[in-house]
Tab-separated table of C-alpha atoms (C1' of nucleotides) in Angstrom:
chain	number	residue	atom	x	y	z
A	1	MET	CA	-176.695	197.944	95.223
A	2	LYS	CA	-173.137	196.718	94.998
A	3	TYR	CA	-172.998	193.073	94.017
A	4	SER	CA	-170.814	191.179	96.428
A	5	LYS	CA	-170.033	187.517	96.038
A	6	GLN	CA	-172.152	186.750	99.086
A	7	ARG	CA	-175.145	188.647	97.778
A	8	GLN	CA	-175.006	186.764	94.511
A	9	LEU	CA	-174.757	183.433	96.274
A	10	ILE	CA	-177.724	184.247	98.485
A	11	GLU	CA	-179.893	185.561	95.670
A	12	ASN	CA	-179.082	182.493	93.641
A	13	ALA	CA	-179.833	180.110	96.451
A	14	VAL	CA	-183.336	181.520	96.808
A	15	ILE	CA	-184.051	181.677	93.107
A	16	MET	CA	-182.731	178.197	92.359
A	17	ASN	CA	-184.229	176.446	95.379
A	18	ARG	CA	-187.961	176.547	95.169
A	19	ILE	CA	-188.463	175.323	98.709
A	20	HIS	CA	-189.263	178.765	100.110
A	21	PRO	CA	-186.191	178.680	102.360
A	22	THR	CA	-185.803	180.437	105.688
A	23	ALA	CA	-182.686	182.524	106.331
A	24	ASP	CA	-181.217	179.597	108.194
A	25	ASP	CA	-182.019	177.210	105.318
A	26	VAL	CA	-180.060	179.474	102.992
A	27	TYR	CA	-177.198	179.657	105.454
A	28	VAL	CA	-177.076	175.876	105.833
A	29	MET	CA	-177.149	175.436	102.045
A	30	LEU	CA	-174.277	177.819	101.444
A	31	LYS	CA	-172.069	177.407	104.492
A	32	PRO	CA	-170.325	174.164	103.446
A	33	GLU	CA	-168.933	175.753	100.288
A	34	ASN	CA	-168.428	179.171	101.858
A	35	ALA	CA	-166.792	178.584	105.169
A	36	ASN	CA	-166.686	182.185	106.333
A	37	LEU	CA	-170.231	183.178	105.390
A	38	SER	CA	-172.095	184.527	108.381
A	39	LEU	CA	-175.762	184.218	109.256
A	40	GLY	CA	-175.988	187.970	109.774
A	41	THR	CA	-174.961	188.510	106.168
A	42	VAL	CA	-177.638	186.092	105.025
A	43	TYR	CA	-180.305	187.980	106.952
A	44	ARG	CA	-179.045	191.348	105.747
A	45	ASN	CA	-179.030	190.298	102.126
A	46	LEU	CA	-182.336	188.469	102.135
A	47	ASN	CA	-184.021	191.526	103.598
A	48	LEU	CA	-182.264	193.851	101.200
A	49	LEU	CA	-183.152	191.720	98.197
A	50	ALA	CA	-186.757	191.605	99.378
A	51	GLU	CA	-186.868	195.392	99.857
A	52	ASN	CA	-185.567	195.786	96.328
A	53	GLY	CA	-188.162	193.448	94.925
A	54	VAL	CA	-185.668	190.850	93.743
A	55	ILE	CA	-187.251	188.178	95.936
A	56	LYS	CA	-190.288	188.075	98.206
A	57	LYS	CA	-190.456	187.679	101.965
A	58	LEU	CA	-193.228	185.406	103.214
A	59	SER	CA	-194.832	185.647	106.621
A	60	ILE	CA	-196.138	182.262	107.641
A	61	PRO	CA	-197.942	181.243	110.842
A	62	ASN	CA	-195.756	179.396	113.371
A	63	SER	CA	-192.672	179.570	111.186
A	64	SER	CA	-189.782	181.914	110.714
A	65	ASP	CA	-189.917	184.128	107.671
A	66	ARG	CA	-189.358	182.437	104.354
A	67	PHE	CA	-188.148	183.791	101.038
A	68	ASP	CA	-189.406	183.137	97.540
A	69	GLY	CA	-187.601	183.791	94.279
A	70	ASP	CA	-190.751	183.367	92.206
A	71	LEU	CA	-192.236	186.808	91.627
A	72	SER	CA	-195.202	185.713	89.535
A	73	GLU	CA	-198.677	185.865	91.046
A	74	HIS	CA	-199.154	182.859	93.264
A	75	TYR	CA	-199.994	181.983	96.850
A	76	HIS	CA	-199.023	179.371	99.420
A	77	ILE	CA	-200.240	176.314	101.256
A	78	ILE	CA	-198.405	175.498	104.479
A	79	CYS	CA	-198.639	172.031	105.969
A	80	ASN	CA	-199.159	172.087	109.726
A	81	GLU	CA	-197.460	168.717	110.098
A	82	CYS	CA	-194.316	168.857	107.977
A	83	ASN	CA	-194.137	172.643	107.480
A	84	LYS	CA	-193.632	172.249	103.751
A	85	VAL	CA	-194.797	175.165	101.611
A	86	THR	CA	-196.559	174.489	98.302
A	87	ASP	CA	-197.549	176.949	95.590
A	88	VAL	CA	-201.038	177.616	94.300
A	89	ARG	CA	-201.619	179.655	91.165
A	90	LEU	CA	-204.581	181.966	91.374
A	91	CYS	CA	-205.279	185.103	89.366
A	92	ILE	CA	-207.260	187.095	91.844
A	93	LYS	CA	-205.206	190.209	92.384
A	94	ASP	CA	-207.436	192.360	90.154
A	95	MET	CA	-210.532	191.084	91.886
A	96	LEU	CA	-209.019	191.720	95.303
A	97	ASP	CA	-207.920	195.209	94.254
A	98	ASP	CA	-211.441	196.030	93.055
A	99	GLU	CA	-213.171	194.700	96.110
A	100	VAL	CA	-210.786	196.282	98.609
A	101	LYS	CA	-210.958	199.620	96.857
A	102	LYS	CA	-214.750	199.494	96.870
A	103	GLN	CA	-214.873	198.660	100.579
A	104	THR	CA	-212.044	200.751	101.982
A	105	GLY	CA	-210.727	203.040	99.253
A	106	VAL	CA	-207.236	201.663	99.739
A	107	THR	CA	-205.189	200.985	96.612
A	108	GLY	CA	-201.724	199.785	95.699
A	109	LEU	CA	-201.684	196.730	97.921
A	110	THR	CA	-199.715	193.538	97.724
A	111	TYR	CA	-201.355	190.340	98.859
A	112	GLN	CA	-200.185	187.302	100.726
A	113	ILE	CA	-202.536	184.360	100.964
A	114	VAL	CA	-201.522	181.507	103.200
A	115	ALA	CA	-203.685	178.398	103.318
A	116	SER	CA	-202.998	176.235	106.375
A	117	GLY	CA	-203.835	172.573	106.632
A	118	VAL	CA	-202.419	169.123	106.080
A	119	CYS	CA	-200.670	168.323	102.811
A	120	ASN	CA	-201.353	165.174	100.813
A	121	ASP	CA	-198.166	163.418	101.880
A	122	CYS	CA	-198.953	163.896	105.550
A	123	LYS	CA	-202.586	162.889	105.075
A	124	ASN	CA	-201.447	159.648	103.440
A	125	LYS	CA	-198.979	158.910	106.213
A	126	LYS	CA	-201.797	159.209	108.718
A	127	VAL	CA	-204.025	156.773	106.808
A	128	ILE	CA	-201.180	154.261	106.616
A	129	SER	CA	-200.296	154.548	110.281
A	130	LYS	CA	-203.931	153.929	111.231
A	131	LYS	CA	-204.001	150.537	109.431
B	1	MET	CA	-210.848	174.103	129.652
B	2	LYS	CA	-211.172	175.483	133.153
B	3	TYR	CA	-212.326	179.088	133.095
B	4	SER	CA	-210.026	181.151	135.259
B	5	LYS	CA	-210.563	184.832	135.896
B	6	GLN	CA	-207.497	185.622	133.799
B	7	ARG	CA	-208.671	183.558	130.859
B	8	GLN	CA	-212.009	185.332	130.854
B	9	LEU	CA	-210.363	188.715	131.001
B	10	ILE	CA	-208.065	187.866	128.115
B	11	GLU	CA	-210.784	186.358	125.948
B	12	ASN	CA	-212.938	189.381	126.592
B	13	ALA	CA	-210.196	191.836	125.817
B	14	VAL	CA	-209.725	190.290	122.370
B	15	ILE	CA	-213.410	189.980	121.593
B	16	MET	CA	-214.306	193.484	122.750
B	17	ASN	CA	-211.308	195.273	121.263
B	18	ARG	CA	-211.453	195.029	117.530
B	19	ILE	CA	-207.943	196.375	117.061
B	20	HIS	CA	-206.410	192.923	116.443
B	21	PRO	CA	-204.226	193.226	119.532
B	22	THR	CA	-200.839	191.617	120.035
B	23	ALA	CA	-200.179	189.672	123.243
B	24	ASP	CA	-198.456	192.712	124.628
B	25	ASP	CA	-201.387	194.964	123.692
B	26	VAL	CA	-203.681	192.695	125.691
B	27	TYR	CA	-201.255	192.711	128.603
B	28	VAL	CA	-201.028	196.496	128.595
B	29	MET	CA	-204.826	196.799	128.424
B	30	LEU	CA	-205.393	194.525	131.377
B	31	LYS	CA	-202.404	195.126	133.626
B	32	PRO	CA	-203.602	198.409	135.218
B	33	GLU	CA	-206.745	196.768	136.597
B	34	ASN	CA	-205.049	193.431	137.270
B	35	ALA	CA	-201.814	194.206	138.944
B	36	ASN	CA	-200.506	190.668	139.215
B	37	LEU	CA	-201.348	189.485	135.711
B	38	SER	CA	-198.283	188.172	133.946
B	39	LEU	CA	-197.324	188.363	130.296
B	40	GLY	CA	-196.679	184.621	130.211
B	41	THR	CA	-200.289	184.011	131.185
B	42	VAL	CA	-201.466	186.269	128.401
B	43	TYR	CA	-199.416	184.336	125.851
B	44	ARG	CA	-200.530	180.970	127.215
B	45	ASN	CA	-204.185	181.895	127.105
B	46	LEU	CA	-204.177	183.591	123.745
B	47	ASN	CA	-202.572	180.527	122.208
B	48	LEU	CA	-204.930	178.181	124.012
B	49	LEU	CA	-207.988	180.174	122.978
B	50	ALA	CA	-206.745	180.188	119.391
B	51	GLU	CA	-206.122	176.417	119.447
B	52	ASN	CA	-209.655	175.944	120.683
B	53	GLY	CA	-211.102	178.130	117.959
B	54	VAL	CA	-212.409	180.777	120.346
B	55	ILE	CA	-210.286	183.451	118.715
B	56	LYS	CA	-207.963	183.535	115.707
B	57	LYS	CA	-204.216	184.060	115.594
B	58	LEU	CA	-202.986	186.275	112.771
B	59	SER	CA	-199.545	186.116	111.231
B	60	ILE	CA	-198.623	189.483	109.818
B	61	PRO	CA	-195.429	190.565	108.047
B	62	ASN	CA	-193.014	192.566	110.205
B	63	SER	CA	-195.258	192.424	113.242
B	64	SER	CA	-195.697	190.182	116.229
B	65	ASP	CA	-198.656	187.835	116.125
B	66	ARG	CA	-202.049	189.424	116.543
B	67	PHE	CA	-205.323	188.000	117.745
B	68	ASP	CA	-208.822	188.470	116.397
B	69	GLY	CA	-212.087	187.762	118.171
B	70	ASP	CA	-214.108	187.985	114.960
B	71	LEU	CA	-214.523	184.469	113.592
B	72	SER	CA	-216.599	185.394	110.549
B	73	GLU	CA	-215.017	185.182	107.119
B	74	HIS	CA	-212.911	188.246	106.574
B	75	TYR	CA	-209.334	189.234	105.758
B	76	HIS	CA	-206.893	191.966	106.682
B	77	ILE	CA	-205.125	195.036	105.391
B	78	ILE	CA	-201.980	196.042	107.255
B	79	CYS	CA	-200.597	199.535	106.909
B	80	ASN	CA	-196.827	199.594	106.466
B	81	GLU	CA	-196.615	203.036	108.040
B	82	CYS	CA	-198.796	202.940	111.158
B	83	ASN	CA	-199.167	199.157	111.468
B	84	LYS	CA	-202.922	199.423	111.887
B	85	VAL	CA	-204.935	196.392	110.788
B	86	THR	CA	-208.222	196.885	108.957
B	87	ASP	CA	-210.827	194.282	108.006
B	88	VAL	CA	-212.020	193.468	104.514
B	89	ARG	CA	-215.066	191.280	103.960
B	90	LEU	CA	-214.709	188.871	101.074
B	91	CYS	CA	-216.609	185.644	100.467
B	92	ILE	CA	-214.018	183.681	98.590
B	93	LYS	CA	-213.396	180.650	100.775
B	94	ASP	CA	-215.512	178.356	98.596
B	95	MET	CA	-213.780	179.575	95.471
B	96	LEU	CA	-210.361	179.123	97.064
B	97	ASP	CA	-211.302	175.640	98.283
B	98	ASP	CA	-212.409	174.651	94.769
B	99	GLU	CA	-209.371	176.034	93.058
B	100	VAL	CA	-206.854	174.620	95.535
B	101	LYS	CA	-208.490	171.209	95.449
B	102	LYS	CA	-208.413	171.224	91.655
B	103	GLN	CA	-204.738	172.166	91.559
B	104	THR	CA	-203.309	170.237	94.492
B	105	GLY	CA	-205.978	167.887	95.841
B	106	VAL	CA	-205.606	169.399	99.290
B	107	THR	CA	-208.797	170.033	101.244
B	108	GLY	CA	-209.809	171.318	104.654
B	109	LEU	CA	-207.713	174.460	104.617
B	110	THR	CA	-208.077	177.716	106.465
B	111	TYR	CA	-207.017	180.909	104.736
B	112	GLN	CA	-205.289	184.050	105.838
B	113	ILE	CA	-205.084	186.912	103.389
B	114	VAL	CA	-202.985	189.877	104.331
B	115	ALA	CA	-202.931	192.902	102.072
B	116	SER	CA	-199.975	195.197	102.748
B	117	GLY	CA	-199.818	198.822	101.753
B	118	VAL	CA	-200.517	202.298	103.042
B	119	CYS	CA	-203.853	203.058	104.694
B	120	ASN	CA	-205.928	206.100	103.839
B	121	ASP	CA	-204.987	207.997	106.989
B	122	CYS	CA	-201.292	207.636	106.291
B	123	LYS	CA	-201.724	208.478	102.622
B	124	ASN	CA	-203.499	211.716	103.612
B	125	LYS	CA	-200.802	212.630	106.086
B	126	LYS	CA	-198.230	212.326	103.316
B	127	VAL	CA	-200.186	214.598	100.994
B	128	ILE	CA	-200.521	217.217	103.728
B	129	SER	CA	-196.854	217.106	104.686
B	130	LYS	CA	-195.867	217.646	101.054
B	131	LYS	CA	-197.818	220.894	100.868
C	1	DA	C1'	-160.082	206.399	97.466
C	2	DT	C1'	-164.203	205.321	99.439
C	3	DA	C1'	-168.936	203.818	99.853
C	4	DG	C1'	-170.729	199.956	100.878
C	5	DG	C1'	-170.370	195.006	102.426
C	6	DT	C1'	-168.679	191.355	105.569
C	7	DG	C1'	-167.829	188.506	109.810
C	8	DC	C1'	-168.306	188.229	114.340
C	9	DA	C1'	-170.443	188.513	118.508
C	10	DA	C1'	-173.398	190.979	121.339
C	11	DA	C1'	-177.825	192.623	121.950
C	12	DG	C1'	-182.747	192.994	120.966
C	13	DT	C1'	-187.445	191.354	120.407
C	14	DC	C1'	-190.852	188.204	120.889
C	15	DT	C1'	-192.395	183.957	122.855
C	16	DT	C1'	-192.206	179.777	125.575
C	17	DT	C1'	-191.417	177.194	129.684
C	18	DG	C1'	-190.074	175.128	134.409
C	19	DC	C1'	-191.379	175.454	138.947
C	20	DG	C1'	-193.596	176.214	143.295
C	21	DC	C1'	-197.832	178.296	144.685
C	22	DT	C1'	-202.912	179.054	143.918
C	23	DT	C1'	-207.603	178.106	142.528
C	24	DA	C1'	-211.770	176.326	140.224
C	25	DA	C1'	-214.575	172.407	140.117
D	1	DT	C1'	-208.977	167.012	146.819
D	2	DT	C1'	-206.581	167.666	142.805
D	3	DA	C1'	-205.992	168.749	137.995
D	4	DA	C1'	-205.415	172.818	135.864
D	5	DG	C1'	-203.849	177.497	135.875
D	6	DC	C1'	-200.967	181.379	137.614
D	7	DG	C1'	-196.839	184.503	138.447
D	8	DC	C1'	-192.247	184.887	138.026
D	9	DA	C1'	-188.046	184.679	135.981
D	10	DA	C1'	-185.065	182.238	133.115
D	11	DA	C1'	-184.351	180.379	128.752
D	12	DG	C1'	-185.188	179.837	123.825
D	13	DA	C1'	-185.840	181.073	118.980
D	14	DC	C1'	-185.255	184.261	115.661
D	15	DT	C1'	-183.415	188.527	113.959
D	16	DT	C1'	-180.877	192.826	114.030
D	17	DT	C1'	-176.890	195.611	114.761
D	18	DG	C1'	-172.274	197.932	116.102
D	19	DC	C1'	-167.769	197.753	114.889
D	20	DA	C1'	-163.362	196.870	112.845
D	21	DC	C1'	-161.841	194.981	108.701
D	22	DC	C1'	-162.382	194.078	103.681
D	23	DT	C1'	-163.700	194.798	98.681
D	24	DA	C1'	-165.962	196.325	94.454
D	25	DT	C1'	-166.034	200.230	91.694
DNA sequence: ATAGGTGCAAAGTCTTTGCGCTTAA
DNA sequence: TTAAGCGCAAAGACTTTGCACCTAT
């Protein structure tokens, strides 16, 4: 993989910004300082970086794909109201591997867990607006 | 919810066919016997049924949304080669609820776990083709 | 020198939606 | 009767891609 300026910018944007950005988020972040960056390049590089295991691609209900620069074992909570994504640390990969292998024989899987609900901020806003 | 003929057909198609069909799968299943069914209607009803908890909507990496008529606690394996979706039965909701609440305070979540990899059928095909 | 990357814009895929007609209750 | 649903086709959101030009090695 040749390291172009754009690729470095994009990789950095994902790794530095722990907001689980979409391709468009990354584009909007970088465009002001990089006037001729194109959205196609952002998509191409995010996918390439994900294929090469440099970042992870997240598939989230009712949202475009998001990207995560944190490769350690963790999972995600998505708020149905504000669409914010929060991390949860769980060490259950070994357990999942065991159980799946026992049930289906399949091995070598990667797991995505997405918990959907309402985050604390949004829950609080609701309580306040009800007063 | 008024129960139209189309809605019943669509609900039934998802509940009977345990292949986790996409909207288009459902459309293709039903169209031959229901010449004037439209894809828009299939989308509208699948989403409505999912909102009403009659079926579940699944968000799967690199695939259009799929629908599942099985409401019992279970999770999914998606094969990166043939795109088939297989069920895995795990009873970990209570554990996840506990752990997430402890870490983030968030409650009332629903979980989707998607395990990505290569299914047994596809793994076997590879072995054979190498011979 | 040249393999690979970029920008741009067009095209592709999947999904939603507006509207006039139809239908279940 | 009438609120809700349908079929159709157009539009929308998101993503990929072909091509001519550019750039890192």
